[in-house]
mmCIF file of C-alpha atoms in Angstrom:
data_model
loop_
_atom_site.group_PDB
_atom_site.id
_atom_site.type_symbol
_atom_site.label_atom_id
_atom_site.label_comp_id
_atom_site.label_asym_id
_atom_site.label_seq_id
_atom_site.Cartn_x
_atom_site.Cartn_y
_atom_site.Cartn_z
ATOM 1 C CA ASP A 252 17.734 -8.805 32.187
ATOM 2 C CA VAL A 253 18.801 -11.477 29.768
ATOM 3 C CA LYS A 254 21.981 -10.639 28.038
ATOM 4 C CA VAL A 255 23.218 -11.930 24.735
ATOM 5 C CA THR A 256 26.798 -10.957 24.102
ATOM 6 C CA GLN A 257 28.528 -11.108 20.754
ATOM 7 C CA SER A 258 32.279 -11.082 21.039
ATOM 8 C CA SER A 259 33.028 -8.519 18.326
ATOM 9 C CA ARG A 260 31.148 -5.449 17.088
ATOM 10 C CA TYR A 261 33.254 -5.051 13.949
ATOM 11 C CA LEU A 262 35.439 -7.528 12.073
ATOM 12 C CA VAL A 263 37.431 -7.229 8.866
ATOM 13 C CA LYS A 264 38.637 -10.492 7.334
ATOM 14 C CA ARG A 265 40.287 -11.537 4.103
ATOM 15 C CA THR A 266 38.717 -13.762 1.477
ATOM 16 C CA GLY A 267 39.403 -17.413 2.225
ATOM 17 C CA GLU A 268 39.969 -16.960 5.953
ATOM 18 C CA LYS A 269 38.162 -19.127 8.482
ATOM 19 C CA VAL A 270 36.074 -16.826 10.672
ATOM 20 C CA PHE A 271 34.566 -17.498 14.085
ATOM 21 C CA LEU A 272 31.726 -15.412 15.484
ATOM 22 C CA GLU A 273 31.001 -16.057 19.133
ATOM 23 C CA CYS A 274 27.771 -15.573 21.070
ATOM 24 C CA VAL A 275 27.120 -16.095 24.773
ATOM 25 C CA GLN A 276 23.838 -15.823 26.687
ATOM 26 C CA ASP A 277 23.505 -15.709 30.461
ATOM 27 C CA MET A 278 19.943 -16.898 31.163
ATOM 28 C CA ASP A 279 20.052 -20.623 30.536
ATOM 29 C CA HIS A 280 18.029 -20.329 27.330
ATOM 30 C CA GLU A 281 17.394 -23.492 25.355
ATOM 31 C CA ASN A 282 17.324 -22.027 21.869
ATOM 32 C CA MET A 283 19.960 -20.003 20.111
ATOM 33 C CA PHE A 284 19.941 -18.581 16.609
ATOM 34 C CA TRP A 285 22.210 -16.951 14.057
ATOM 35 C CA TYR A 286 20.751 -14.507 11.534
ATOM 36 C CA ARG A 287 22.305 -12.249 8.965
ATOM 37 C CA GLN A 288 20.774 -8.891 8.136
ATOM 38 C CA ASP A 289 21.168 -7.178 4.783
ATOM 39 C CA PRO A 290 19.474 -4.005 3.507
ATOM 40 C CA GLY A 291 16.149 -4.754 1.840
ATOM 41 C CA LEU A 292 16.316 -8.451 2.747
ATOM 42 C CA GLY A 293 15.607 -8.305 6.445
ATOM 43 C CA LEU A 294 16.829 -10.967 8.834
ATOM 44 C CA ARG A 295 17.529 -14.378 7.347
ATOM 45 C CA LEU A 296 18.072 -17.441 9.500
ATOM 46 C CA ILE A 297 21.399 -19.210 9.023
ATOM 47 C CA TYR A 298 21.357 -21.890 11.742
ATOM 48 C CA PHE A 299 19.697 -22.510 15.037
ATOM 49 C CA SER A 300 20.179 -24.833 17.977
ATOM 50 C CA TYR A 301 17.539 -26.093 20.403
ATOM 51 C CA ASP A 302 19.917 -27.946 22.716
ATOM 52 C CA VAL A 303 23.583 -28.550 23.368
ATOM 53 C CA LYS A 304 25.257 -30.258 20.424
ATOM 54 C CA MET A 305 22.020 -30.014 18.425
ATOM 55 C CA LYS A 306 21.766 -27.849 15.339
ATOM 56 C CA GLU A 307 19.347 -27.250 12.512
ATOM 57 C CA LYS A 308 19.849 -25.512 9.195
ATOM 58 C CA GLY A 309 17.948 -22.348 8.602
ATOM 59 C CA ASP A 310 17.112 -20.738 5.301
ATOM 60 C CA ILE A 311 20.651 -19.856 4.156
ATOM 61 C CA PRO A 312 23.178 -22.299 5.698
ATOM 62 C CA GLU A 313 25.514 -22.583 2.702
ATOM 63 C CA GLY A 314 29.044 -21.509 3.540
ATOM 64 C CA TYR A 315 28.420 -21.587 7.287
ATOM 65 C CA SER A 316 28.627 -24.076 10.124
ATOM 66 C CA VAL A 317 27.901 -23.814 13.846
ATOM 67 C CA SER A 318 29.046 -25.248 17.131
ATOM 68 C CA ARG A 319 27.242 -25.515 20.445
ATOM 69 C CA GLU A 320 29.374 -27.376 22.969
ATOM 70 C CA LYS A 321 27.906 -25.599 25.985
ATOM 71 C CA LYS A 322 24.366 -24.357 26.559
ATOM 72 C CA GLU A 323 25.373 -20.725 26.887
ATOM 73 C CA ARG A 324 27.611 -20.490 23.834
ATOM 74 C CA PHE A 325 26.749 -20.696 20.145
ATOM 75 C CA SER A 326 29.435 -20.111 17.543
ATOM 76 C CA LEU A 327 29.017 -19.346 13.860
ATOM 77 C CA ILE A 328 31.841 -20.437 11.584
ATOM 78 C CA LEU A 329 32.541 -19.184 8.084
ATOM 79 C CA GLU A 330 34.631 -21.993 6.660
ATOM 80 C CA SER A 331 36.184 -19.900 3.892
ATOM 81 C CA ALA A 332 35.030 -16.294 3.983
ATOM 82 C CA SER A 333 33.824 -14.717 0.765
ATOM 83 C CA THR A 334 32.895 -11.136 -0.077
ATOM 84 C CA ASN A 335 29.191 -12.047 -0.329
ATOM 85 C CA GLN A 336 29.295 -12.900 3.366
ATOM 86 C CA THR A 337 29.883 -9.255 4.220
ATOM 87 C CA SER A 338 26.898 -8.506 6.450
ATOM 88 C CA MET A 339 25.553 -7.761 9.904
ATOM 89 C CA TYR A 340 25.358 -10.974 11.932
ATOM 90 C CA LEU A 341 22.881 -11.181 14.786
ATOM 91 C CA CYS A 342 22.755 -13.816 17.487
ATOM 92 C CA ALA A 343 19.585 -14.416 19.497
ATOM 93 C CA SER A 344 18.344 -16.705 22.231
ATOM 94 C CA SER A 345 14.947 -17.745 23.530
ATOM 95 C CA PHE A 346 13.406 -19.886 26.223
ATOM 96 C CA VAL A 347 11.232 -22.910 25.513
ATOM 97 C CA PRO A 348 8.290 -23.054 25.733
ATOM 98 C CA GLY A 349 7.577 -19.489 26.858
ATOM 99 C CA GLN A 350 7.907 -17.326 23.805
ATOM 100 C CA ASN A 351 6.013 -14.266 24.952
ATOM 101 C CA TYR A 352 9.044 -12.094 24.405
ATOM 102 C CA GLY A 353 10.282 -13.827 21.293
ATOM 103 C CA TYR A 354 14.012 -13.558 21.038
ATOM 104 C CA THR A 355 16.610 -11.581 22.897
ATOM 105 C CA PHE A 356 19.204 -10.308 20.459
ATOM 106 C CA GLY A 357 22.838 -9.429 20.792
ATOM 107 C CA SER A 358 24.190 -6.130 19.515
ATOM 108 C CA GLY A 359 25.412 -7.659 16.278
ATOM 109 C CA THR A 360 28.739 -8.169 14.537
ATOM 110 C CA ARG A 361 29.362 -6.226 11.367
ATOM 111 C CA LEU A 362 31.642 -8.387 9.250
ATOM 112 C CA THR A 363 33.458 -7.075 6.219
ATOM 113 C CA VAL A 364 35.238 -9.560 3.964
ATOM 114 C CA VAL A 365 37.814 -7.977 1.679
ATOM 115 C CA GLU B 1165 6.792 -21.269 3.800
ATOM 116 C CA ASP B 1166 6.066 -18.407 6.172
ATOM 117 C CA GLN B 1167 6.092 -14.961 4.570
ATOM 118 C CA VAL B 1168 6.127 -11.516 6.120
ATOM 119 C CA THR B 1169 5.806 -8.296 4.107
ATOM 120 C CA GLN B 1170 6.159 -4.883 5.688
ATOM 121 C CA SER B 1171 5.064 -1.569 4.206
ATOM 122 C CA PRO B 1172 6.059 1.087 3.613
ATOM 123 C CA GLU B 1173 9.825 0.533 3.446
ATOM 124 C CA ALA B 1174 10.424 4.028 4.809
ATOM 125 C CA LEU B 1175 8.258 6.599 6.537
ATOM 126 C CA ARG B 1176 9.139 10.210 7.221
ATOM 127 C CA LEU B 1177 6.953 11.950 9.792
ATOM 128 C CA GLN B 1178 6.782 15.339 11.366
ATOM 129 C CA GLU B 1179 6.803 15.333 15.145
ATOM 130 C CA GLY B 1180 3.208 14.816 16.299
ATOM 131 C CA GLU B 1181 2.040 13.380 12.970
ATOM 132 C CA SER B 1182 0.447 10.002 13.737
ATOM 133 C CA SER B 1183 0.762 7.128 11.275
ATOM 134 C CA SER B 1184 0.602 3.343 10.903
ATOM 135 C CA LEU B 1185 2.969 0.633 9.719
ATOM 136 C CA ASN B 1186 1.654 -2.522 8.076
ATOM 137 C CA CYS B 1187 2.794 -6.126 8.405
ATOM 138 C CA SER B 1188 1.090 -8.691 6.160
ATOM 139 C CA TYR B 1189 1.796 -12.333 6.848
ATOM 140 C CA THR B 1190 1.090 -15.869 5.743
ATOM 141 C CA VAL B 1191 1.859 -18.681 8.148
ATOM 142 C CA SER B 1192 0.664 -22.229 8.634
ATOM 143 C CA GLY B 1193 -0.925 -21.737 12.032
ATOM 144 C CA LEU B 1194 0.133 -18.614 13.885
ATOM 145 C CA ARG B 1195 1.710 -19.069 17.279
ATOM 146 C CA GLY B 1196 2.671 -15.436 17.697
ATOM 147 C CA LEU B 1197 3.376 -12.197 15.846
ATOM 148 C CA PHE B 1198 6.207 -10.068 17.184
ATOM 149 C CA TRP B 1199 7.188 -6.440 16.798
ATOM 150 C CA TYR B 1200 10.749 -5.263 17.386
ATOM 151 C CA ARG B 1201 12.465 -1.906 17.277
ATOM 152 C CA GLN B 1202 16.010 -1.642 15.918
ATOM 153 C CA ASP B 1203 18.259 1.388 16.262
ATOM 154 C CA PRO B 1204 21.184 1.853 13.844
ATOM 155 C CA GLY B 1205 24.109 -0.441 14.616
ATOM 156 C CA LYS B 1206 22.230 -2.322 17.326
ATOM 157 C CA GLY B 1207 20.318 -5.555 17.697
ATOM 158 C CA PRO B 1208 16.501 -5.581 17.599
ATOM 159 C CA GLU B 1209 14.698 -4.857 20.844
ATOM 160 C CA PHE B 1210 11.439 -6.606 21.707
ATOM 161 C CA LEU B 1211 8.254 -4.498 21.740
ATOM 162 C CA PHE B 1212 5.134 -6.708 21.582
ATOM 163 C CA THR B 1213 3.790 -10.192 21.032
ATOM 164 C CA LEU B 1214 0.277 -10.725 19.656
ATOM 165 C CA TYR B 1215 -1.288 -14.165 19.634
ATOM 166 C CA SER B 1216 -4.792 -13.974 18.174
ATOM 167 C CA ALA B 1217 -6.915 -11.811 15.896
ATOM 168 C CA GLY B 1218 -8.451 -8.871 17.688
ATOM 169 C CA GLU B 1219 -5.661 -8.598 20.230
ATOM 170 C CA GLU B 1220 -4.102 -5.181 20.902
ATOM 171 C CA LYS B 1221 -1.025 -4.156 22.895
ATOM 172 C CA GLU B 1222 0.160 -0.666 23.834
ATOM 173 C CA LYS B 1223 3.417 0.842 25.005
ATOM 174 C CA GLU B 1224 3.775 4.593 25.300
ATOM 175 C CA ARG B 1225 3.056 6.041 21.823
ATOM 176 C CA LEU B 1226 2.949 2.609 20.139
ATOM 177 C CA LYS B 1227 -0.070 0.381 19.671
ATOM 178 C CA ALA B 1228 -0.025 -2.962 17.870
ATOM 179 C CA THR B 1229 -3.117 -4.682 16.499
ATOM 180 C CA LEU B 1230 -3.646 -8.054 14.833
ATOM 181 C CA THR B 1231 -6.045 -9.507 12.284
ATOM 182 C CA LYS B 1232 -5.937 -12.910 10.614
ATOM 183 C CA LYS B 1233 -3.798 -11.598 7.769
ATOM 184 C CA GLU B 1234 -2.006 -8.507 9.001
ATOM 185 C CA SER B 1235 -0.797 -6.465 11.915
ATOM 186 C CA PHE B 1236 -0.547 -2.713 12.308
ATOM 187 C CA LEU B 1237 1.809 -0.716 14.437
ATOM 188 C CA HIS B 1238 0.244 2.662 15.153
ATOM 189 C CA ILE B 1239 2.499 5.505 16.233
ATOM 190 C CA THR B 1240 0.553 8.277 17.949
ATOM 191 C CA ALA B 1241 2.038 11.782 18.138
ATOM 192 C CA PRO B 1242 5.575 10.526 17.437
ATOM 193 C CA LYS B 1243 8.684 12.156 18.801
ATOM 194 C CA PRO B 1244 12.179 12.198 17.238
ATOM 195 C CA GLU B 1245 13.242 9.439 19.658
ATOM 196 C CA ASP B 1246 10.736 7.116 17.941
ATOM 197 C CA SER B 1247 12.980 7.160 14.859
ATOM 198 C CA ALA B 1248 14.103 3.572 14.263
ATOM 199 C CA THR B 1249 13.515 0.559 12.064
ATOM 200 C CA TYR B 1250 10.495 -1.458 13.133
ATOM 201 C CA LEU B 1251 10.574 -5.180 12.414
ATOM 202 C CA CYS B 1252 7.674 -7.612 12.289
ATOM 203 C CA ALA B 1253 8.106 -11.371 12.689
ATOM 204 C CA VAL B 1254 5.865 -14.436 12.866
ATOM 205 C CA GLN B 1255 6.265 -17.782 14.538
ATOM 206 C CA ALA B 1256 4.329 -20.828 13.364
ATOM 207 C CA LYS B 1257 2.886 -23.318 15.804
ATOM 208 C CA GLY B 1258 5.375 -26.033 16.636
ATOM 209 C CA ASP B 1259 8.285 -24.031 15.233
ATOM 210 C CA TYR B 1260 11.285 -22.632 17.058
ATOM 211 C CA LYS B 1261 12.177 -19.895 14.673
ATOM 212 C CA LEU B 1262 10.831 -16.486 13.752
ATOM 213 C CA SER B 1263 10.428 -15.312 10.162
ATOM 214 C CA PHE B 1264 11.073 -11.597 9.753
ATOM 215 C CA GLY B 1265 9.934 -8.910 7.385
ATOM 216 C CA ALA B 1266 12.431 -6.448 5.887
ATOM 217 C CA GLY B 1267 11.325 -3.681 8.243
ATOM 218 C CA THR B 1268 9.997 -0.124 8.052
ATOM 219 C CA THR B 1269 12.435 2.687 8.755
ATOM 220 C CA VAL B 1270 10.696 5.549 10.522
ATOM 221 C CA THR B 1271 12.229 9.023 10.679
ATOM 222 C CA VAL B 1272 10.542 11.622 12.862
ATOM 223 C CA ARG B 1273 11.590 15.235 12.313
ATOM 224 C CA ALA B 1274 11.320 17.813 15.053
#
């Protein structure tokens, strides 16, 4: 089974801190994605990457950046954390071109910014 | 822009009481429609992919159907373990990403 591992299940950070969320997948997937999930809003795409060192903005990239130095690892960076970035963050990966299973998701990181 | 709307937001069922969840979508050329199940505090888990109108997929008590504008997830004789949030997502042709609906939270009481 493909595994997508997010380094932390719960994080509490202070306003203004630089925050790193790490995601690793073990099946040589091309694509990796970062979403945030908020009640009533569903999953919203922050950034995605279709290859090493390649990145594309999603629907809500403001306040975030990403890094993909190796194929298996995709990091989400909150440059200066703010309380409105308190959310559940979900990492996912997928294989190109076969999309018959869509994404494989990690377990999520619940981030609280105080 | 791709749009996905799920209804109802929440559904409370008695064990054995069958029901359906709706997913309405607009997309510029559908590559696939996906259903996921999400348990509290966990990431979504893949259930089905549907590619074209008229297609149906089944897994245990779940059956997903697809038309040109919407998809239904039918839950037949649900059990308490079917309680979860069910997410619908679409992928446009030529696109990498999925666009998700807000989900339907299903609670099945014994």
